[in-house]
PDB file of C-alpha atoms in Angstrom:
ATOM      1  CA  UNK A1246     167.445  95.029  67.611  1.00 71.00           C
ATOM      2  CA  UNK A1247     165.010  94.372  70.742  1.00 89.00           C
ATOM      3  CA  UNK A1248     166.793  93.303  73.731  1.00 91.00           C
ATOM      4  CA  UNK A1249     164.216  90.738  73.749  1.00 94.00           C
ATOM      5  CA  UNK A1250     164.547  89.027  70.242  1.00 94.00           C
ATOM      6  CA  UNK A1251     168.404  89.266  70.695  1.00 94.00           C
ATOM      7  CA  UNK A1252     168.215  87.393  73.852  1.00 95.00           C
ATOM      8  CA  UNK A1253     166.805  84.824  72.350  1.00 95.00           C
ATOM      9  CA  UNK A1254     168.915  84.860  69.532  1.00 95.00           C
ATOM     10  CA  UNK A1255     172.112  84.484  71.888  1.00 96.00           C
ATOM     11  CA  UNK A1256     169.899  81.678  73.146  1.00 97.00           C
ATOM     12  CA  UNK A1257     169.654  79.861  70.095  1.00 97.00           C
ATOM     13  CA  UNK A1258     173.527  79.725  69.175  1.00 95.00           C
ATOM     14  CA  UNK A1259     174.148  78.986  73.046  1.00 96.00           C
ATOM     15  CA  UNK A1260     171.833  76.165  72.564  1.00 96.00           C
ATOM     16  CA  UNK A1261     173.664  75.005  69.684  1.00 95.00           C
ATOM     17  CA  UNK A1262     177.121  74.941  71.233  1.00 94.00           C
ATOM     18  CA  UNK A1263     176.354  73.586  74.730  1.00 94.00           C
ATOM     19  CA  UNK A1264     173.103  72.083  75.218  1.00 94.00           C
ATOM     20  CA  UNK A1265     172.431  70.097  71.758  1.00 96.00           C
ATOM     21  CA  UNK A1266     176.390  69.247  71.705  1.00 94.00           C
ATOM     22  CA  UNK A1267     175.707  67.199  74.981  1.00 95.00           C
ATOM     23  CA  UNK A1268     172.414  65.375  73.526  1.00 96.00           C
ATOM     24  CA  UNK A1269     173.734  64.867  69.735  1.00 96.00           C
ATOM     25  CA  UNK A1270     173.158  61.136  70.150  1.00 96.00           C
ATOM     26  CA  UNK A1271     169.848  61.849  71.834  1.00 97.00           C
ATOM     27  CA  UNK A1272     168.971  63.919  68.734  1.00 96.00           C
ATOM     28  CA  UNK A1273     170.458  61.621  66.209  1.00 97.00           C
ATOM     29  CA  UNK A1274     167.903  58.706  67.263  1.00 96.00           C
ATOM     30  CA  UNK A1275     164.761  60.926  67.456  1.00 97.00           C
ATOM     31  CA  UNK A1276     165.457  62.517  63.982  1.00 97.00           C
ATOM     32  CA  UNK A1277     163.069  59.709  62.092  1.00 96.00           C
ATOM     33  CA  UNK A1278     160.715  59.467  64.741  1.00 96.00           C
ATOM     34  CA  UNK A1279     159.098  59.769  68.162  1.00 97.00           C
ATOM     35  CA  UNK A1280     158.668  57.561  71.051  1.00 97.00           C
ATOM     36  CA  UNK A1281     157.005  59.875  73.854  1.00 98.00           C
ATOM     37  CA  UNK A1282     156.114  57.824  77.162  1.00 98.00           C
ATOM     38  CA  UNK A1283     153.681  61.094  78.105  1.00 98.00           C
ATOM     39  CA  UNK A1284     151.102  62.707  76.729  1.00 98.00           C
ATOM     40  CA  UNK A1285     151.283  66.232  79.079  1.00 98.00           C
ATOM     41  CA  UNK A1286     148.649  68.649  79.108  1.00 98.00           C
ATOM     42  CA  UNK A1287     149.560  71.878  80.572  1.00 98.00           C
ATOM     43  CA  UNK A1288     148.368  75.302  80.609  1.00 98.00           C
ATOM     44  CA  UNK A1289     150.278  78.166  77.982  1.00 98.00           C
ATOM     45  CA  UNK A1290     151.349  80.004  80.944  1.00 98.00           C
ATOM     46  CA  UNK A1291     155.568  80.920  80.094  1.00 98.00           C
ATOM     47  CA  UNK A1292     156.227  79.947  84.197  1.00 98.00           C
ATOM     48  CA  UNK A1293     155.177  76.134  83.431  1.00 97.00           C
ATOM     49  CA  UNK A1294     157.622  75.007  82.234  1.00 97.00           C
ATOM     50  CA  UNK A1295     156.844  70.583  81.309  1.00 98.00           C
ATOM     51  CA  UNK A1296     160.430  69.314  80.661  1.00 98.00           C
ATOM     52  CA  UNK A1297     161.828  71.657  83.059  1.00 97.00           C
ATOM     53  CA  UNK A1298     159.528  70.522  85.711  1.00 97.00           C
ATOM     54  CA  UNK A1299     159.820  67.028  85.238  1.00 98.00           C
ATOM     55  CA  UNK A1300     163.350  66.723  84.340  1.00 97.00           C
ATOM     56  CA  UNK A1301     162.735  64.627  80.987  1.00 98.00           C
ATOM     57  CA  UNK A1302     164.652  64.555  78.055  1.00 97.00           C
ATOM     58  CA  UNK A1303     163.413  65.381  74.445  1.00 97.00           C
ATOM     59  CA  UNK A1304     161.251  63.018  72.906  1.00 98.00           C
ATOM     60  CA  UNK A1305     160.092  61.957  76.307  1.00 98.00           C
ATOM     61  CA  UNK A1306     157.053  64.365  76.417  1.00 98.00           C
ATOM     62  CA  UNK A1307     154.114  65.021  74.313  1.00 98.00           C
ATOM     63  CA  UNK A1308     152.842  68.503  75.162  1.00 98.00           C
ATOM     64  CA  UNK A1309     149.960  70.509  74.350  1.00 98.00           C
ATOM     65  CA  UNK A1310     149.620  73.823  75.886  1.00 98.00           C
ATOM     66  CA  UNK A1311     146.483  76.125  76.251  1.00 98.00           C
ATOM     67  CA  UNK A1312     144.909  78.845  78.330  1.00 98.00           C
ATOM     68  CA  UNK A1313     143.931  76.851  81.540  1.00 98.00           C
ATOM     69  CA  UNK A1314     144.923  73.388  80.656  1.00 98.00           C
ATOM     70  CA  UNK A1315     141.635  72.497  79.341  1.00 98.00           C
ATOM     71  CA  UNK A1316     140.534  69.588  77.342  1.00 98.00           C
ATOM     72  CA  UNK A1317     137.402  70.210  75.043  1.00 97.00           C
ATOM     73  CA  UNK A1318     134.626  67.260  75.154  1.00 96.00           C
ATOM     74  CA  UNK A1319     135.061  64.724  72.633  1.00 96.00           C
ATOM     75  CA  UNK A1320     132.850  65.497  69.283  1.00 92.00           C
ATOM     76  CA  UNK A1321     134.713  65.233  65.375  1.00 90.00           C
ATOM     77  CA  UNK A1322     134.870  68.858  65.436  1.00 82.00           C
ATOM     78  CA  UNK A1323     134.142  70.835  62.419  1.00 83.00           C
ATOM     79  CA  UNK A1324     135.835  73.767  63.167  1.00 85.00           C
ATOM     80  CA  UNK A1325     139.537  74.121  64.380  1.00 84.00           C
ATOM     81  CA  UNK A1326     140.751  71.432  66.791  1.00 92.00           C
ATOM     82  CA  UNK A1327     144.478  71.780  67.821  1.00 95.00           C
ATOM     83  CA  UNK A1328     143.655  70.482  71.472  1.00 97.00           C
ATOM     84  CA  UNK A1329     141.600  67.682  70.424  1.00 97.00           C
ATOM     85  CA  UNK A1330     143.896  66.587  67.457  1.00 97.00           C
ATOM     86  CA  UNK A1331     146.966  66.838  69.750  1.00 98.00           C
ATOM     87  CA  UNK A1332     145.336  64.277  71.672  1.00 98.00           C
ATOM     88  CA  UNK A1333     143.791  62.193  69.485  1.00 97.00           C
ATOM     89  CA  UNK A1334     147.097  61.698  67.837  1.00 98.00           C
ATOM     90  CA  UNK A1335     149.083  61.137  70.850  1.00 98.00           C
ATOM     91  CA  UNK A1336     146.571  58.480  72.248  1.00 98.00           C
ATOM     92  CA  UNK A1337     146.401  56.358  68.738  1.00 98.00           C
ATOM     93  CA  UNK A1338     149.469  57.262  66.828  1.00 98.00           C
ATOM     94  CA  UNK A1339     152.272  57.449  69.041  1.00 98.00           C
ATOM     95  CA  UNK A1340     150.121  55.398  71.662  1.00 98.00           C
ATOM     96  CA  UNK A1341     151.388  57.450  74.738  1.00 98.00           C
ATOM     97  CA  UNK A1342     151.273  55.495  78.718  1.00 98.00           C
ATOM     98  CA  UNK A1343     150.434  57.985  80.650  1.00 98.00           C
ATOM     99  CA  UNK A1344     148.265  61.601  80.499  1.00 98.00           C
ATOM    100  CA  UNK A1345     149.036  64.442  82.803  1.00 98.00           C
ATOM    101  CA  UNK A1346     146.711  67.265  83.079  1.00 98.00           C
ATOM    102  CA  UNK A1347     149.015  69.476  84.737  1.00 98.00           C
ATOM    103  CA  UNK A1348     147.226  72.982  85.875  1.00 98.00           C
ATOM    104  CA  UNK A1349     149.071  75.628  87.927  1.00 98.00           C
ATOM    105  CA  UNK A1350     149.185  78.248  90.630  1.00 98.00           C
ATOM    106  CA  UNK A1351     147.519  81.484  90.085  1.00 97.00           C
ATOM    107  CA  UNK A1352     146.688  80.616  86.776  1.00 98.00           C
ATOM    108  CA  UNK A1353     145.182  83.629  85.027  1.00 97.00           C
ATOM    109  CA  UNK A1354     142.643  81.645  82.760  1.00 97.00           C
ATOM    110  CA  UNK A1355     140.909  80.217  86.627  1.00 97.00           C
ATOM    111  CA  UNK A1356     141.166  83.585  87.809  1.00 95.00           C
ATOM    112  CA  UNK A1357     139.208  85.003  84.793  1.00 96.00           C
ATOM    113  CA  UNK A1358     136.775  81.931  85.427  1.00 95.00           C
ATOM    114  CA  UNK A1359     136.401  82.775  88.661  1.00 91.00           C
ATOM    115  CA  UNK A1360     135.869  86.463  88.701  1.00 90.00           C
ATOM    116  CA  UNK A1361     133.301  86.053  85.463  1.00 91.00           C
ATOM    117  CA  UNK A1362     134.077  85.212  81.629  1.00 93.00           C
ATOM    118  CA  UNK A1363     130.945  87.853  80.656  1.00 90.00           C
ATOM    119  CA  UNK A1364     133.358  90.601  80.822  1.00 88.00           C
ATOM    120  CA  UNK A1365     135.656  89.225  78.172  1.00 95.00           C
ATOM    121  CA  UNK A1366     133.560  90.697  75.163  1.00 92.00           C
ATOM    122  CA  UNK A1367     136.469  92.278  73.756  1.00 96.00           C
ATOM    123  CA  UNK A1368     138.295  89.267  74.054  1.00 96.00           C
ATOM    124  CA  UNK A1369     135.532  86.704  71.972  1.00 96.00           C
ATOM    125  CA  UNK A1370     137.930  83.470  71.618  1.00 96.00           C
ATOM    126  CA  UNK A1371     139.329  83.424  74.794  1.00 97.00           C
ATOM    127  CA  UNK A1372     135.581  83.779  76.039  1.00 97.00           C
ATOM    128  CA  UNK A1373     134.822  80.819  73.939  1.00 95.00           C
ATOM    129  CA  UNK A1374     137.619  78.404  75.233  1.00 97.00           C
ATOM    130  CA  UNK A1375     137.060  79.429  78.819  1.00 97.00           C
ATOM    131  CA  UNK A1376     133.263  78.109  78.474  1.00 96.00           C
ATOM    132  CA  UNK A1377     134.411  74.975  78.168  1.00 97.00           C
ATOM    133  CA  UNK A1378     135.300  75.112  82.007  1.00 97.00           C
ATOM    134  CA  UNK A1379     131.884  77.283  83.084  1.00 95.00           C
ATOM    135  CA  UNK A1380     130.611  73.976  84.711  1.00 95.00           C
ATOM    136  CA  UNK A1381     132.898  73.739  87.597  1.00 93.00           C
ATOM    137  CA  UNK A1382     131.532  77.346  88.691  1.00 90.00           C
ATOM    138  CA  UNK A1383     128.195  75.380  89.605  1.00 87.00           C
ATOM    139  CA  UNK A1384     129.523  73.512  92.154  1.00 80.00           C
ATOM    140  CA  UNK A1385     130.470  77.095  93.953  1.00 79.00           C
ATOM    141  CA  UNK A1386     126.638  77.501  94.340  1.00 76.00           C
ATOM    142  CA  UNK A1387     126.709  74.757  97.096  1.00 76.00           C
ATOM    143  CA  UNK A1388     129.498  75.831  98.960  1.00 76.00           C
ATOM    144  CA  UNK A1389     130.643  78.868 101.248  1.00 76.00           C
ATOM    145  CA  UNK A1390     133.910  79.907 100.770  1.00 75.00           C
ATOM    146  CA  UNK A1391     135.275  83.539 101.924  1.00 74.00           C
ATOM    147  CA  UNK A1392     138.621  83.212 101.709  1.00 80.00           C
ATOM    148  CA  UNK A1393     139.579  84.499  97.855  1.00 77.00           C
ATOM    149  CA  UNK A1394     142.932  82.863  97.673  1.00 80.00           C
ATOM    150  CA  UNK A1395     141.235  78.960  98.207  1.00 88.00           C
ATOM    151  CA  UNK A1396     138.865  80.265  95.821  1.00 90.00           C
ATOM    152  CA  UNK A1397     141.271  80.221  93.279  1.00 93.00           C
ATOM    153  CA  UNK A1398     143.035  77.031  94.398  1.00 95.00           C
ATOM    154  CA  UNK A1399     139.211  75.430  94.077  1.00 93.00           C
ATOM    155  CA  UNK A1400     138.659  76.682  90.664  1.00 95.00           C
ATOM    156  CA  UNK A1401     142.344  75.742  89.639  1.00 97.00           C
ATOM    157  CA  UNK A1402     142.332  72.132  91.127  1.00 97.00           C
ATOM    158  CA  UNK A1403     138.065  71.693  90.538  1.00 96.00           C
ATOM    159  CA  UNK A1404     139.374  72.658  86.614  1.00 98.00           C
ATOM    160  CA  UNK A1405     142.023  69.723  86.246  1.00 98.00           C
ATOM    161  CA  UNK A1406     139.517  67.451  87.726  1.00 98.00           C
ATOM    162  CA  UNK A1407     136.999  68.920  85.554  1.00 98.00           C
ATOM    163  CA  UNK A1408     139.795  68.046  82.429  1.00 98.00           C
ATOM    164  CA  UNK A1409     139.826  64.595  83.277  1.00 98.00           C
ATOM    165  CA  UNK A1410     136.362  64.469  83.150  1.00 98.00           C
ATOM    166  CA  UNK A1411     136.479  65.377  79.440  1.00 98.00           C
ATOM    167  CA  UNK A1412     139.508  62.942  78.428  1.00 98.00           C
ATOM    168  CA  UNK A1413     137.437  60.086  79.429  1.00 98.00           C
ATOM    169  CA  UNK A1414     134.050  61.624  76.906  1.00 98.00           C
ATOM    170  CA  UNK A1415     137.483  60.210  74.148  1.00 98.00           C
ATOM    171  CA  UNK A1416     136.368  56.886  73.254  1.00 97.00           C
ATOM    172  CA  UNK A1417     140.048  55.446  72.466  1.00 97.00           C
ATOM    173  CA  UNK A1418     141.388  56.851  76.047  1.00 98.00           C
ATOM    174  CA  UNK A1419     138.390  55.380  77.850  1.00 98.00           C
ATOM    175  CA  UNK A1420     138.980  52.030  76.719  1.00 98.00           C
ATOM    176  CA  UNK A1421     142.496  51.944  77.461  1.00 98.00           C
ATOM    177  CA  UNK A1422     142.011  53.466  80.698  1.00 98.00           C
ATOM    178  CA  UNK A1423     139.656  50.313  81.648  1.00 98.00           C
ATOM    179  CA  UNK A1424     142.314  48.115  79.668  1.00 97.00           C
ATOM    180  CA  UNK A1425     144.747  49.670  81.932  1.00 97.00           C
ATOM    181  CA  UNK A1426     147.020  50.659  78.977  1.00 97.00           C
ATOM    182  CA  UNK A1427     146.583  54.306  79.487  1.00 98.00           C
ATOM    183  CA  UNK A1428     147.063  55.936  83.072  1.00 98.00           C
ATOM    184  CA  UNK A1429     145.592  59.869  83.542  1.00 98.00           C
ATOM    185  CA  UNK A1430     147.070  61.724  86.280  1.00 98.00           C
ATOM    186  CA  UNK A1431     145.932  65.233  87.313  1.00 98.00           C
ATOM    187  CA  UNK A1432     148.977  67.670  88.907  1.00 98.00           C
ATOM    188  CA  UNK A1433     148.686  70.938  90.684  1.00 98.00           C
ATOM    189  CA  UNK A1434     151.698  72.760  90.465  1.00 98.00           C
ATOM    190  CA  UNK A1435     152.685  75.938  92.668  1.00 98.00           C
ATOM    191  CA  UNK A1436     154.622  78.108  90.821  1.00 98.00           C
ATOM    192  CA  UNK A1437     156.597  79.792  93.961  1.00 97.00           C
ATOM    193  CA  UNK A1438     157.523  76.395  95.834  1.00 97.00           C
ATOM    194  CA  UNK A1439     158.116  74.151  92.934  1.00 97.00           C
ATOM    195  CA  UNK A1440     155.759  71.694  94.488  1.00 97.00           C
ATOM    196  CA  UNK A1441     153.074  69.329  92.923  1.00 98.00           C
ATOM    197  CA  UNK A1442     150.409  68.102  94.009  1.00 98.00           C
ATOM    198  CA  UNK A1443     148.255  64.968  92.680  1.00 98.00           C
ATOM    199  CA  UNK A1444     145.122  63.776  92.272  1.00 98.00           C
ATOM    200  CA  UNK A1445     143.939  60.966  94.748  1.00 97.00           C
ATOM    201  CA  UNK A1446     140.786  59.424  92.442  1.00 96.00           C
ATOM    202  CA  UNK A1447     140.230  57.101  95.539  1.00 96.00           C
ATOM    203  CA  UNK A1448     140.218  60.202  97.669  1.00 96.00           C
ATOM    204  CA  UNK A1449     138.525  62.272  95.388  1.00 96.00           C
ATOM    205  CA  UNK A1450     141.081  64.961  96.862  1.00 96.00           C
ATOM    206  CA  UNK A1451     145.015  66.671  96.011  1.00 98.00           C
ATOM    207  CA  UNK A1452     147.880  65.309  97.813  1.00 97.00           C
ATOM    208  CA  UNK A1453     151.362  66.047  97.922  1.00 97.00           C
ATOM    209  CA  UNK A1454     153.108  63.964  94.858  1.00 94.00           C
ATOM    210  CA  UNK A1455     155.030  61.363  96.450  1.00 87.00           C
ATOM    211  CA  UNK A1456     157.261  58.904  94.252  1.00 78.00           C
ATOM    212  CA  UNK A1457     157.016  55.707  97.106  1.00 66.00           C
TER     213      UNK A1457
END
């Protein structure tokens, strides 16, 4: 057996003994159905990790994972629409408060952005989904930036914005955003301090996230 597979294997019974022994009741109450405060959008990357990161329990969270966070415009698709469903469901079924679009530190999916999606012709989906972003390159145009590591930072946080952007193209989320049922909230997260960063919409700028 992989060492790999049997890791996780050991996982699973450890899991089973210790962790779900300690949540039973938790468990119990969430076996019929779903409750989840937040609706959190984060990127597939295995370092970002949502309920890890946010210390929630199950059945707080709502998460749907990609390659770079990103949010497709609204349209009834007629293709395959995992993103879109996810939160189309989340917004009207389980009618979630809140939306994070959460994107990360050297996320690979900005750094493929950045450095040019036209050399990703052996790899034609993940071309596809990164187009989605393309617009946030324009703004790059305007502005002279040397230093390659803000670069990525500006494609990384100019992509979450960029996200947001696209929630509000949802109908439903639009309205309860003016309704002020529904609050979006766009995080930067740096994978080697463990800090976040938010977006100020007032600002039009990332802070540091501060709970006062």
């Amino acid at each position: 057996m992989q060492k790999s597979i049997e890791k996780l294997l050991k996982g699973v019974f450890e899991f089973k003994e210790k962790d779900f022994e300690k949540l039973r009741n938790i468990y119990i109450d969430l076996k019929d159905k779903q409750k989840p405060h937040t609706l959190f959008i984060g990127c597939s990357d295995s370092r970002v990790i949502p309920n890890l990161i946010t210390k929630t329990l199950p059945g707080e969270l709502f998460v749907v994972r990609n390659v770079a966070n990103i949010v497709p415009p609204y349209r009834i698709a007629k293709d395959y629409a995992g993103t879109t469903a996810a939160i189309e469901y989340a917004v009207n079924i389980l009618e979630v408060e809140n939306i994070i679009v959460c994107g990360h530190s050297n996320c690979g999916g900005c750094k493929t952005l950045l450095h040019g999606i036209e050399k990703l012709d052996n790899l034609p989906n993940i071309k596809e989904w990164l187009k989605i972003s393309t617009p946030i390159l324009d703004e790059l145009k305007t502005i002279e930036i040397k230093n390659p590591d803000y670069l990525q930072l500006y494609v990384e946080q100019n992509n979450i914005v960029y996200q947001i952007k696209n929630l509000l193209t949802y109908p439903d989320i639009k309205k309860k955003v003016l309704d002020k049922k529904l609050h979006i909230f766009g995080w930067h997260y740096i994978i080697q301090t463990g800090d976040i960063f938010t977006f100020n919409f007032e600002k039009q700028k990332f802070e540091p996230l501060n709970i006062k």
